[in-house]
mmCIF file of C-alpha atoms in Angstrom:
data_model
loop_
_atom_site.group_PDB
_atom_site.id
_atom_site.type_symbol
_atom_site.label_atom_id
_atom_site.label_comp_id
_atom_site.label_asym_id
_atom_site.label_seq_id
_atom_site.Cartn_x
_atom_site.Cartn_y
_atom_site.Cartn_z
ATOM 1 C CA MET A 1 -0.561 25.640 5.802
ATOM 2 C CA THR A 2 1.591 26.980 2.978
ATOM 3 C CA ALA A 3 1.767 30.748 2.738
ATOM 4 C CA ALA A 4 0.230 32.308 -0.378
ATOM 5 C CA GLY A 5 2.648 32.071 -3.286
ATOM 6 C CA ALA A 6 5.050 29.764 -1.418
ATOM 7 C CA ALA A 7 6.162 26.514 -3.009
ATOM 8 C CA PRO A 8 4.517 23.407 -1.519
ATOM 9 C CA ASP A 9 6.562 21.369 0.928
ATOM 10 C CA PRO A 10 7.021 17.986 -0.783
ATOM 11 C CA GLU A 11 7.760 16.225 2.499
ATOM 12 C CA ARG A 12 4.580 17.466 4.184
ATOM 13 C CA ALA A 13 2.488 16.922 1.046
ATOM 14 C CA THR A 14 3.498 13.251 1.056
ATOM 15 C CA LEU A 15 3.117 12.595 4.781
ATOM 16 C CA ASP A 16 -0.334 14.225 4.882
ATOM 17 C CA LYS A 17 -1.649 11.437 2.654
ATOM 18 C CA ALA A 18 -1.489 9.047 5.622
ATOM 19 C CA THR A 19 -4.976 10.136 6.690
ATOM 20 C CA SER A 20 -6.554 8.778 3.491
ATOM 21 C CA GLU A 21 -5.241 5.203 3.778
ATOM 22 C CA ASN A 22 -7.530 2.206 4.472
ATOM 23 C CA PHE A 23 -5.534 1.422 7.611
ATOM 24 C CA PRO A 24 -3.986 3.447 10.450
ATOM 25 C CA VAL A 25 -0.383 4.395 9.655
ATOM 26 C CA ALA A 26 0.919 5.683 12.990
ATOM 27 C CA PRO A 27 -2.013 6.168 15.395
ATOM 28 C CA PHE A 28 -1.777 8.281 18.528
ATOM 29 C CA PHE A 29 -1.801 5.345 20.962
ATOM 30 C CA LEU A 30 1.603 4.071 19.835
ATOM 31 C CA PRO A 31 4.819 5.113 21.595
ATOM 32 C CA ARG A 32 6.208 8.322 20.088
ATOM 33 C CA ALA A 33 9.373 6.573 18.867
ATOM 34 C CA TRP A 34 7.306 4.006 16.980
ATOM 35 C CA ARG A 35 5.086 6.707 15.478
ATOM 36 C CA ASP A 36 8.085 8.651 14.252
ATOM 37 C CA ASP A 37 9.701 5.593 12.694
ATOM 38 C CA LEU A 38 6.492 4.308 11.117
ATOM 39 C CA MET A 39 5.829 7.728 9.572
ATOM 40 C CA ALA A 40 9.378 7.732 8.190
ATOM 41 C CA VAL A 41 8.756 4.358 6.563
ATOM 42 C CA TYR A 42 5.353 5.519 5.316
ATOM 43 C CA GLY A 43 6.893 8.650 3.818
ATOM 44 C CA PHE A 44 9.267 6.557 1.728
ATOM 45 C CA ALA A 45 6.560 4.094 0.651
ATOM 46 C CA ARG A 46 4.157 6.907 -0.284
ATOM 47 C CA LEU A 47 6.861 8.751 -2.234
ATOM 48 C CA VAL A 48 7.654 5.604 -4.242
ATOM 49 C CA ASP A 49 3.970 5.091 -5.046
ATOM 50 C CA ASP A 50 3.467 8.740 -5.967
ATOM 51 C CA ILE A 51 6.383 8.529 -8.397
ATOM 52 C CA GLY A 52 5.022 5.326 -9.886
ATOM 53 C CA ASP A 53 1.491 6.735 -10.190
ATOM 54 C CA GLY A 54 2.518 10.188 -11.416
ATOM 55 C CA ASP A 55 0.985 11.768 -8.310
ATOM 56 C CA LEU A 56 3.866 13.941 -7.117
ATOM 57 C CA ALA A 57 3.076 17.438 -5.922
ATOM 58 C CA PRO A 58 3.097 19.930 -8.810
ATOM 59 C CA GLY A 59 6.130 22.095 -9.337
ATOM 60 C CA GLY A 60 8.804 19.429 -9.737
ATOM 61 C CA ALA A 61 10.315 19.858 -6.258
ATOM 62 C CA ASP A 62 10.712 16.101 -5.719
ATOM 63 C CA ALA A 63 12.547 15.703 -9.034
ATOM 64 C CA ARG A 64 14.917 18.549 -8.188
ATOM 65 C CA LEU A 65 15.611 17.071 -4.759
ATOM 66 C CA LEU A 66 16.482 13.763 -6.412
ATOM 67 C CA GLY A 67 18.784 15.453 -8.926
ATOM 68 C CA VAL A 68 16.520 14.859 -11.935
ATOM 69 C CA SER A 69 16.436 17.535 -14.616
ATOM 70 C CA ALA A 70 13.237 19.351 -15.544
ATOM 71 C CA ALA A 71 13.324 17.645 -18.930
ATOM 72 C CA GLU A 72 13.050 14.209 -17.281
ATOM 73 C CA ALA A 73 10.870 15.164 -14.306
ATOM 74 C CA GLU A 74 7.827 13.408 -15.810
ATOM 75 C CA ASP A 75 9.667 10.143 -16.499
ATOM 76 C CA SER A 76 8.746 7.767 -13.676
ATOM 77 C CA LEU A 77 11.512 5.286 -14.484
ATOM 78 C CA VAL A 78 14.162 8.021 -14.325
ATOM 79 C CA LEU A 79 12.724 9.243 -11.017
ATOM 80 C CA LEU A 80 12.672 5.724 -9.585
ATOM 81 C CA ASP A 81 16.312 5.231 -10.583
ATOM 82 C CA ALA A 82 17.181 8.489 -8.856
ATOM 83 C CA LEU A 83 15.222 7.481 -5.772
ATOM 84 C CA GLU A 84 17.059 4.150 -5.645
ATOM 85 C CA SER A 85 20.371 6.022 -5.757
ATOM 86 C CA ASP A 86 19.195 8.203 -2.872
ATOM 87 C CA LEU A 87 18.087 5.082 -0.996
ATOM 88 C CA ARG A 88 21.640 3.756 -1.183
ATOM 89 C CA ARG A 89 22.760 6.980 0.497
ATOM 90 C CA VAL A 90 20.416 6.201 3.390
ATOM 91 C CA PHE A 91 22.586 3.183 4.166
ATOM 92 C CA ASP A 92 25.949 4.709 3.228
ATOM 93 C CA GLY A 93 26.040 8.465 2.943
ATOM 94 C CA THR A 94 23.743 11.477 3.145
ATOM 95 C CA PRO A 95 20.481 11.312 1.180
ATOM 96 C CA HIS A 96 19.231 14.326 -0.774
ATOM 97 C CA HIS A 97 15.455 14.053 -0.419
ATOM 98 C CA PRO A 98 14.063 15.150 2.984
ATOM 99 C CA LEU A 99 11.862 12.059 3.220
ATOM 100 C CA LEU A 100 14.951 9.857 2.904
ATOM 101 C CA ARG A 101 16.847 12.019 5.381
ATOM 102 C CA ARG A 102 13.925 11.437 7.739
ATOM 103 C CA LEU A 103 14.197 7.694 7.057
ATOM 104 C CA GLN A 104 17.938 7.406 7.764
ATOM 105 C CA PRO A 105 17.776 7.587 11.594
ATOM 106 C CA THR A 106 14.983 5.017 11.562
ATOM 107 C CA VAL A 107 17.047 2.650 9.424
ATOM 108 C CA ARG A 108 19.983 2.975 11.795
ATOM 109 C CA ARG A 109 17.960 2.805 15.007
ATOM 110 C CA ARG A 110 15.918 -0.217 13.931
ATOM 111 C CA ARG A 111 18.702 -1.870 11.897
ATOM 112 C CA LEU A 112 16.471 -2.084 8.852
ATOM 113 C CA THR A 113 17.814 -3.827 5.761
ATOM 114 C CA PRO A 114 17.583 -2.470 2.189
ATOM 115 C CA GLY A 115 15.549 -5.388 0.802
ATOM 116 C CA PRO A 116 11.993 -4.207 1.587
ATOM 117 C CA PHE A 117 12.717 -0.691 0.317
ATOM 118 C CA HIS A 118 14.132 -2.021 -2.950
ATOM 119 C CA GLY A 119 11.062 -4.242 -3.263
ATOM 120 C CA LEU A 120 8.770 -1.203 -3.190
ATOM 121 C CA ILE A 121 10.815 0.484 -5.910
ATOM 122 C CA ALA A 122 10.797 -2.712 -8.000
ATOM 123 C CA ALA A 123 6.993 -2.868 -7.745
ATOM 124 C CA ASN A 124 6.642 0.640 -9.088
ATOM 125 C CA ARG A 125 9.105 -0.067 -11.883
ATOM 126 C CA GLN A 126 6.912 -3.026 -12.761
ATOM 127 C CA ASP A 127 3.899 -0.710 -12.860
ATOM 128 C CA GLN A 128 5.571 1.245 -15.658
ATOM 129 C CA LEU A 129 6.162 -1.903 -17.707
ATOM 130 C CA VAL A 130 3.383 -4.361 -16.819
ATOM 131 C CA THR A 131 -0.224 -3.199 -17.046
ATOM 132 C CA ARG A 132 -2.096 -6.525 -17.064
ATOM 133 C CA TYR A 133 -1.821 -9.737 -14.999
ATOM 134 C CA GLU A 134 -2.714 -13.041 -16.597
ATOM 135 C CA THR A 135 -3.202 -15.112 -13.440
ATOM 136 C CA TYR A 136 -3.936 -14.654 -9.765
ATOM 137 C CA ASP A 137 -0.482 -16.053 -8.977
ATOM 138 C CA ASP A 138 1.026 -13.299 -11.134
ATOM 139 C CA LEU A 139 -0.888 -10.709 -9.126
ATOM 140 C CA VAL A 140 0.216 -12.243 -5.820
ATOM 141 C CA ALA A 141 3.840 -12.099 -7.011
ATOM 142 C CA TYR A 142 3.366 -8.387 -7.697
ATOM 143 C CA CYS A 143 1.906 -7.911 -4.202
ATOM 144 C CA GLU A 144 5.029 -9.550 -2.766
ATOM 145 C CA LEU A 145 6.886 -6.468 -4.021
ATOM 146 C CA SER A 146 4.231 -3.771 -3.672
ATOM 147 C CA ALA A 147 2.620 -4.597 -0.316
ATOM 148 C CA ASN A 148 4.370 -7.263 1.731
ATOM 149 C CA PRO A 149 7.522 -5.178 2.359
ATOM 150 C CA VAL A 150 5.424 -2.664 4.290
ATOM 151 C CA GLY A 151 4.242 -5.251 6.806
ATOM 152 C CA ARG A 152 7.736 -6.614 7.150
ATOM 153 C CA LEU A 153 9.002 -3.115 7.896
ATOM 154 C CA VAL A 154 6.317 -2.619 10.565
ATOM 155 C CA LEU A 155 7.453 -5.815 12.280
ATOM 156 C CA ALA A 156 11.091 -4.754 12.018
ATOM 157 C CA VAL A 157 10.421 -1.265 13.405
ATOM 158 C CA THR A 158 8.572 -2.758 16.384
ATOM 159 C CA GLY A 159 11.200 -5.465 16.939
ATOM 160 C CA THR A 160 8.704 -8.315 16.563
ATOM 161 C CA SER A 161 9.821 -10.099 13.383
ATOM 162 C CA THR A 162 9.716 -13.894 13.365
ATOM 163 C CA PRO A 163 9.327 -16.211 10.355
ATOM 164 C CA GLU A 164 5.740 -17.065 11.324
ATOM 165 C CA ARG A 165 4.753 -13.435 11.882
ATOM 166 C CA ILE A 166 6.269 -12.509 8.531
ATOM 167 C CA ARG A 167 4.189 -15.244 6.855
ATOM 168 C CA LEU A 168 1.002 -13.981 8.503
ATOM 169 C CA SER A 169 1.880 -10.366 7.749
ATOM 170 C CA ASP A 170 2.407 -11.204 4.080
ATOM 171 C CA ALA A 171 -1.102 -12.665 3.915
ATOM 172 C CA VAL A 172 -2.600 -9.531 5.482
ATOM 173 C CA CYS A 173 -0.664 -7.170 3.231
ATOM 174 C CA THR A 174 -1.485 -9.043 0.037
ATOM 175 C CA GLY A 175 -5.149 -9.031 1.089
ATOM 176 C CA LEU A 176 -5.028 -5.281 1.714
ATOM 177 C CA GLN A 177 -3.430 -4.684 -1.675
ATOM 178 C CA ILE A 178 -6.116 -6.690 -3.477
ATOM 179 C CA VAL A 179 -8.829 -4.745 -1.630
ATOM 180 C CA GLU A 180 -7.247 -1.487 -2.739
ATOM 181 C CA HIS A 181 -7.169 -2.711 -6.336
ATOM 182 C CA LEU A 182 -10.884 -3.518 -6.124
ATOM 183 C CA GLN A 183 -11.681 -0.064 -4.772
ATOM 184 C CA ASP A 184 -9.632 1.592 -7.502
ATOM 185 C CA VAL A 185 -10.627 -0.354 -10.637
ATOM 186 C CA ALA A 186 -11.754 2.796 -12.473
ATOM 187 C CA GLU A 187 -8.803 4.922 -11.327
ATOM 188 C CA ASP A 188 -6.312 2.232 -12.288
ATOM 189 C CA LEU A 189 -7.897 1.856 -15.718
ATOM 190 C CA ARG A 190 -7.409 5.579 -16.329
ATOM 191 C CA ARG A 191 -3.706 4.813 -15.901
ATOM 192 C CA ASP A 192 -4.105 1.888 -18.325
ATOM 193 C CA ARG A 193 -3.650 -0.652 -15.533
ATOM 194 C CA ILE A 194 -5.860 -3.617 -14.709
ATOM 195 C CA TYR A 195 -5.169 -5.643 -11.580
ATOM 196 C CA LEU A 196 -8.060 -8.057 -12.110
ATOM 197 C CA PRO A 197 -6.440 -11.290 -13.362
ATOM 198 C CA ALA A 198 -7.158 -11.864 -17.051
ATOM 199 C CA GLU A 199 -8.015 -15.528 -16.454
ATOM 200 C CA ASP A 200 -10.699 -14.472 -13.969
ATOM 201 C CA MET A 201 -12.060 -11.835 -16.333
ATOM 202 C CA LYS A 202 -12.481 -14.556 -18.956
ATOM 203 C CA ARG A 203 -14.139 -16.863 -16.432
ATOM 204 C CA PHE A 204 -16.740 -14.197 -15.592
ATOM 205 C CA HIS A 205 -17.092 -13.037 -19.204
ATOM 206 C CA VAL A 206 -15.752 -9.571 -18.447
ATOM 207 C CA GLN A 207 -14.220 -7.500 -21.236
ATOM 208 C CA GLU A 208 -11.943 -4.538 -20.652
ATOM 209 C CA THR A 209 -14.596 -2.293 -22.141
ATOM 210 C CA ASP A 210 -16.957 -3.381 -19.326
ATOM 211 C CA LEU A 211 -14.626 -1.622 -16.884
ATOM 212 C CA THR A 212 -15.143 1.736 -18.622
ATOM 213 C CA ALA A 213 -18.871 1.893 -17.788
ATOM 214 C CA LYS A 214 -20.213 4.449 -15.300
ATOM 215 C CA THR A 215 -21.909 1.737 -13.272
ATOM 216 C CA THR A 216 -20.894 -1.866 -12.763
ATOM 217 C CA GLY A 217 -22.638 -4.580 -14.772
ATOM 218 C CA ALA A 218 -23.619 -7.953 -13.342
ATOM 219 C CA SER A 219 -20.595 -9.814 -14.715
ATOM 220 C CA VAL A 220 -18.144 -7.266 -13.286
ATOM 221 C CA ARG A 221 -19.938 -7.323 -9.928
ATOM 222 C CA ALA A 222 -19.608 -11.109 -9.819
ATOM 223 C CA LEU A 223 -15.909 -10.828 -10.615
ATOM 224 C CA VAL A 224 -15.348 -8.178 -7.929
ATOM 225 C CA ALA A 225 -17.217 -10.334 -5.394
ATOM 226 C CA TYR A 226 -14.998 -13.287 -6.284
ATOM 227 C CA GLU A 227 -11.789 -11.288 -5.830
ATOM 228 C CA ALA A 228 -13.150 -9.725 -2.625
ATOM 229 C CA GLN A 229 -13.607 -13.225 -1.187
ATOM 230 C CA ARG A 230 -10.001 -14.013 -2.032
ATOM 231 C CA ALA A 231 -8.909 -10.867 -0.198
ATOM 232 C CA ARG A 232 -11.145 -11.777 2.761
ATOM 233 C CA ASP A 233 -9.595 -15.241 2.914
ATOM 234 C CA LEU A 234 -6.104 -13.732 2.976
ATOM 235 C CA LEU A 235 -7.051 -11.338 5.785
ATOM 236 C CA ASN A 236 -8.553 -14.228 7.735
ATOM 237 C CA GLU A 237 -5.412 -16.296 7.149
ATOM 238 C CA GLY A 238 -3.242 -13.501 8.486
ATOM 239 C CA ALA A 239 -5.507 -12.448 11.367
ATOM 240 C CA PRO A 240 -3.709 -14.679 13.942
ATOM 241 C CA LEU A 241 -0.849 -12.191 13.622
ATOM 242 C CA VAL A 242 -2.861 -9.899 15.898
ATOM 243 C CA GLY A 243 -3.062 -12.480 18.668
ATOM 244 C CA SER A 244 0.660 -13.205 18.453
ATOM 245 C CA VAL A 245 1.626 -9.789 19.861
ATOM 246 C CA HIS A 246 0.618 -7.743 22.876
ATOM 247 C CA GLY A 247 -0.111 -4.224 24.005
ATOM 248 C CA ARG A 248 -0.359 -1.300 21.650
ATOM 249 C CA LEU A 249 1.141 -3.209 18.734
ATOM 250 C CA LYS A 250 -1.855 -5.547 18.966
ATOM 251 C CA LEU A 251 -4.139 -2.531 18.482
ATOM 252 C CA LEU A 252 -2.146 -1.374 15.460
ATOM 253 C CA LEU A 253 -2.193 -4.747 13.726
ATOM 254 C CA ALA A 254 -5.891 -5.158 14.505
ATOM 255 C CA GLY A 255 -6.381 -1.828 12.751
ATOM 256 C CA PHE A 256 -4.659 -3.139 9.622
ATOM 257 C CA VAL A 257 -6.834 -6.245 9.424
ATOM 258 C CA ALA A 258 -9.957 -4.305 10.368
ATOM 259 C CA GLY A 259 -9.258 -1.717 7.678
ATOM 260 C CA GLY A 260 -9.212 -4.409 5.024
ATOM 261 C CA ARG A 261 -12.304 -6.181 6.330
ATOM 262 C CA ALA A 262 -14.232 -2.932 6.646
ATOM 263 C CA ALA A 263 -13.285 -1.968 3.096
ATOM 264 C CA ILE A 264 -14.565 -5.323 1.832
ATOM 265 C CA ARG A 265 -17.821 -4.781 3.708
ATOM 266 C CA ALA A 266 -18.126 -1.348 2.102
ATOM 267 C CA ILE A 267 -17.611 -2.900 -1.329
ATOM 268 C CA ALA A 268 -20.253 -5.537 -0.563
ATOM 269 C CA ALA A 269 -22.652 -2.875 0.775
ATOM 270 C CA ALA A 270 -22.295 -1.097 -2.571
ATOM 271 C CA ASP A 271 -23.341 -4.369 -4.231
ATOM 272 C CA TYR A 272 -19.824 -4.591 -5.687
ATOM 273 C CA ASP A 273 -20.485 -1.496 -7.806
ATOM 274 C CA VAL A 274 -16.928 -0.135 -7.740
ATOM 275 C CA LEU A 275 -16.825 1.766 -11.036
ATOM 276 C CA PRO A 276 -18.514 5.031 -9.918
ATOM 277 C CA GLY A 277 -15.837 5.466 -7.256
ATOM 278 C CA PRO A 278 -14.112 3.576 -4.451
ATOM 279 C CA PRO A 279 -16.482 2.365 -1.717
ATOM 280 C CA ARG A 280 -15.003 3.482 1.614
ATOM 281 C CA PRO A 281 -15.866 2.243 5.103
ATOM 282 C CA GLY A 282 -16.913 4.603 7.863
ATOM 283 C CA LYS A 283 -15.139 4.891 11.199
ATOM 284 C CA VAL A 284 -17.921 3.039 13.007
ATOM 285 C CA GLN A 285 -17.511 0.025 10.730
ATOM 286 C CA LEU A 286 -13.746 0.124 11.166
ATOM 287 C CA LEU A 287 -14.051 0.198 14.966
ATOM 288 C CA ARG A 288 -16.605 -2.608 14.904
ATOM 289 C CA GLU A 289 -14.276 -4.799 12.857
ATOM 290 C CA ALA A 290 -11.343 -3.996 15.150
ATOM 291 C CA GLY A 291 -13.426 -4.955 18.174
ATOM 292 C CA VAL A 292 -14.302 -8.331 16.655
ATOM 293 C CA ILE A 293 -10.651 -9.041 15.944
ATOM 294 C CA LEU A 294 -9.445 -7.970 19.390
ATOM 295 C CA ARG A 295 -12.072 -10.131 21.081
ATOM 296 C CA GLY A 296 -10.748 -13.074 19.105
ATOM 297 C CA GLU A 297 -14.090 -13.655 17.399
ATOM 298 C CA GLY A 298 -12.756 -13.498 13.844
#
């Protein structure tokens, strides 16, 4: 806990957000080395998203650490450029931000490549410039930058990457990203972003103004149900990833898939009424879904 009057610790403020994710980030049952490395990767991914979403801790500490002046501390594109420069130091130098200093030993130990990290930055740059997606394929292409790199990094950290596992992981991660978009329709709209494909909105006769309502109308509910089925299909497509590994990694990957499935069930239980706030699954539902996956029943 921060002492009264002390400046918040930007590293801790970012890492503490792991507890609010739909899926387990680095659960206790993993080997300590894996937990440390996964939290280092998470810290980078969360920092990128917080910059892109304007959710950095107040006070401007992250901007200062990245060498960004106070005058530009609110400019997400400037911050992302600075973060990308610091990322290069992870691979060849000494990074400035503590979250990237934390990441550097992981990169070296696991021989991680820059590509997935640059993908996450590119996704958040896109968020500053693209606020609507015309087609589902356009949205999937965005998820290839914003979500799939995370799964690829998990496989790399655990030394289990193969082309087939990467394909399955991409399906799971894209599904998880779509679920998150469905939970956060109202929050995203406040940032002037809509991740529901425009072609699908037209198909279900949904106008942007329908997304500003306090409760979800029938046409929006039908659209959310349609996109939720797409996310469910992706999670089902990627679920064999769990059976392709063993031991504690199997538990972790089951948690990822279960988190997405449980979130979809929570959305369905709310009758697809996502506008009042994000429907969240309880721990019992999450454990039930994980059990089904681990028993090979789904």
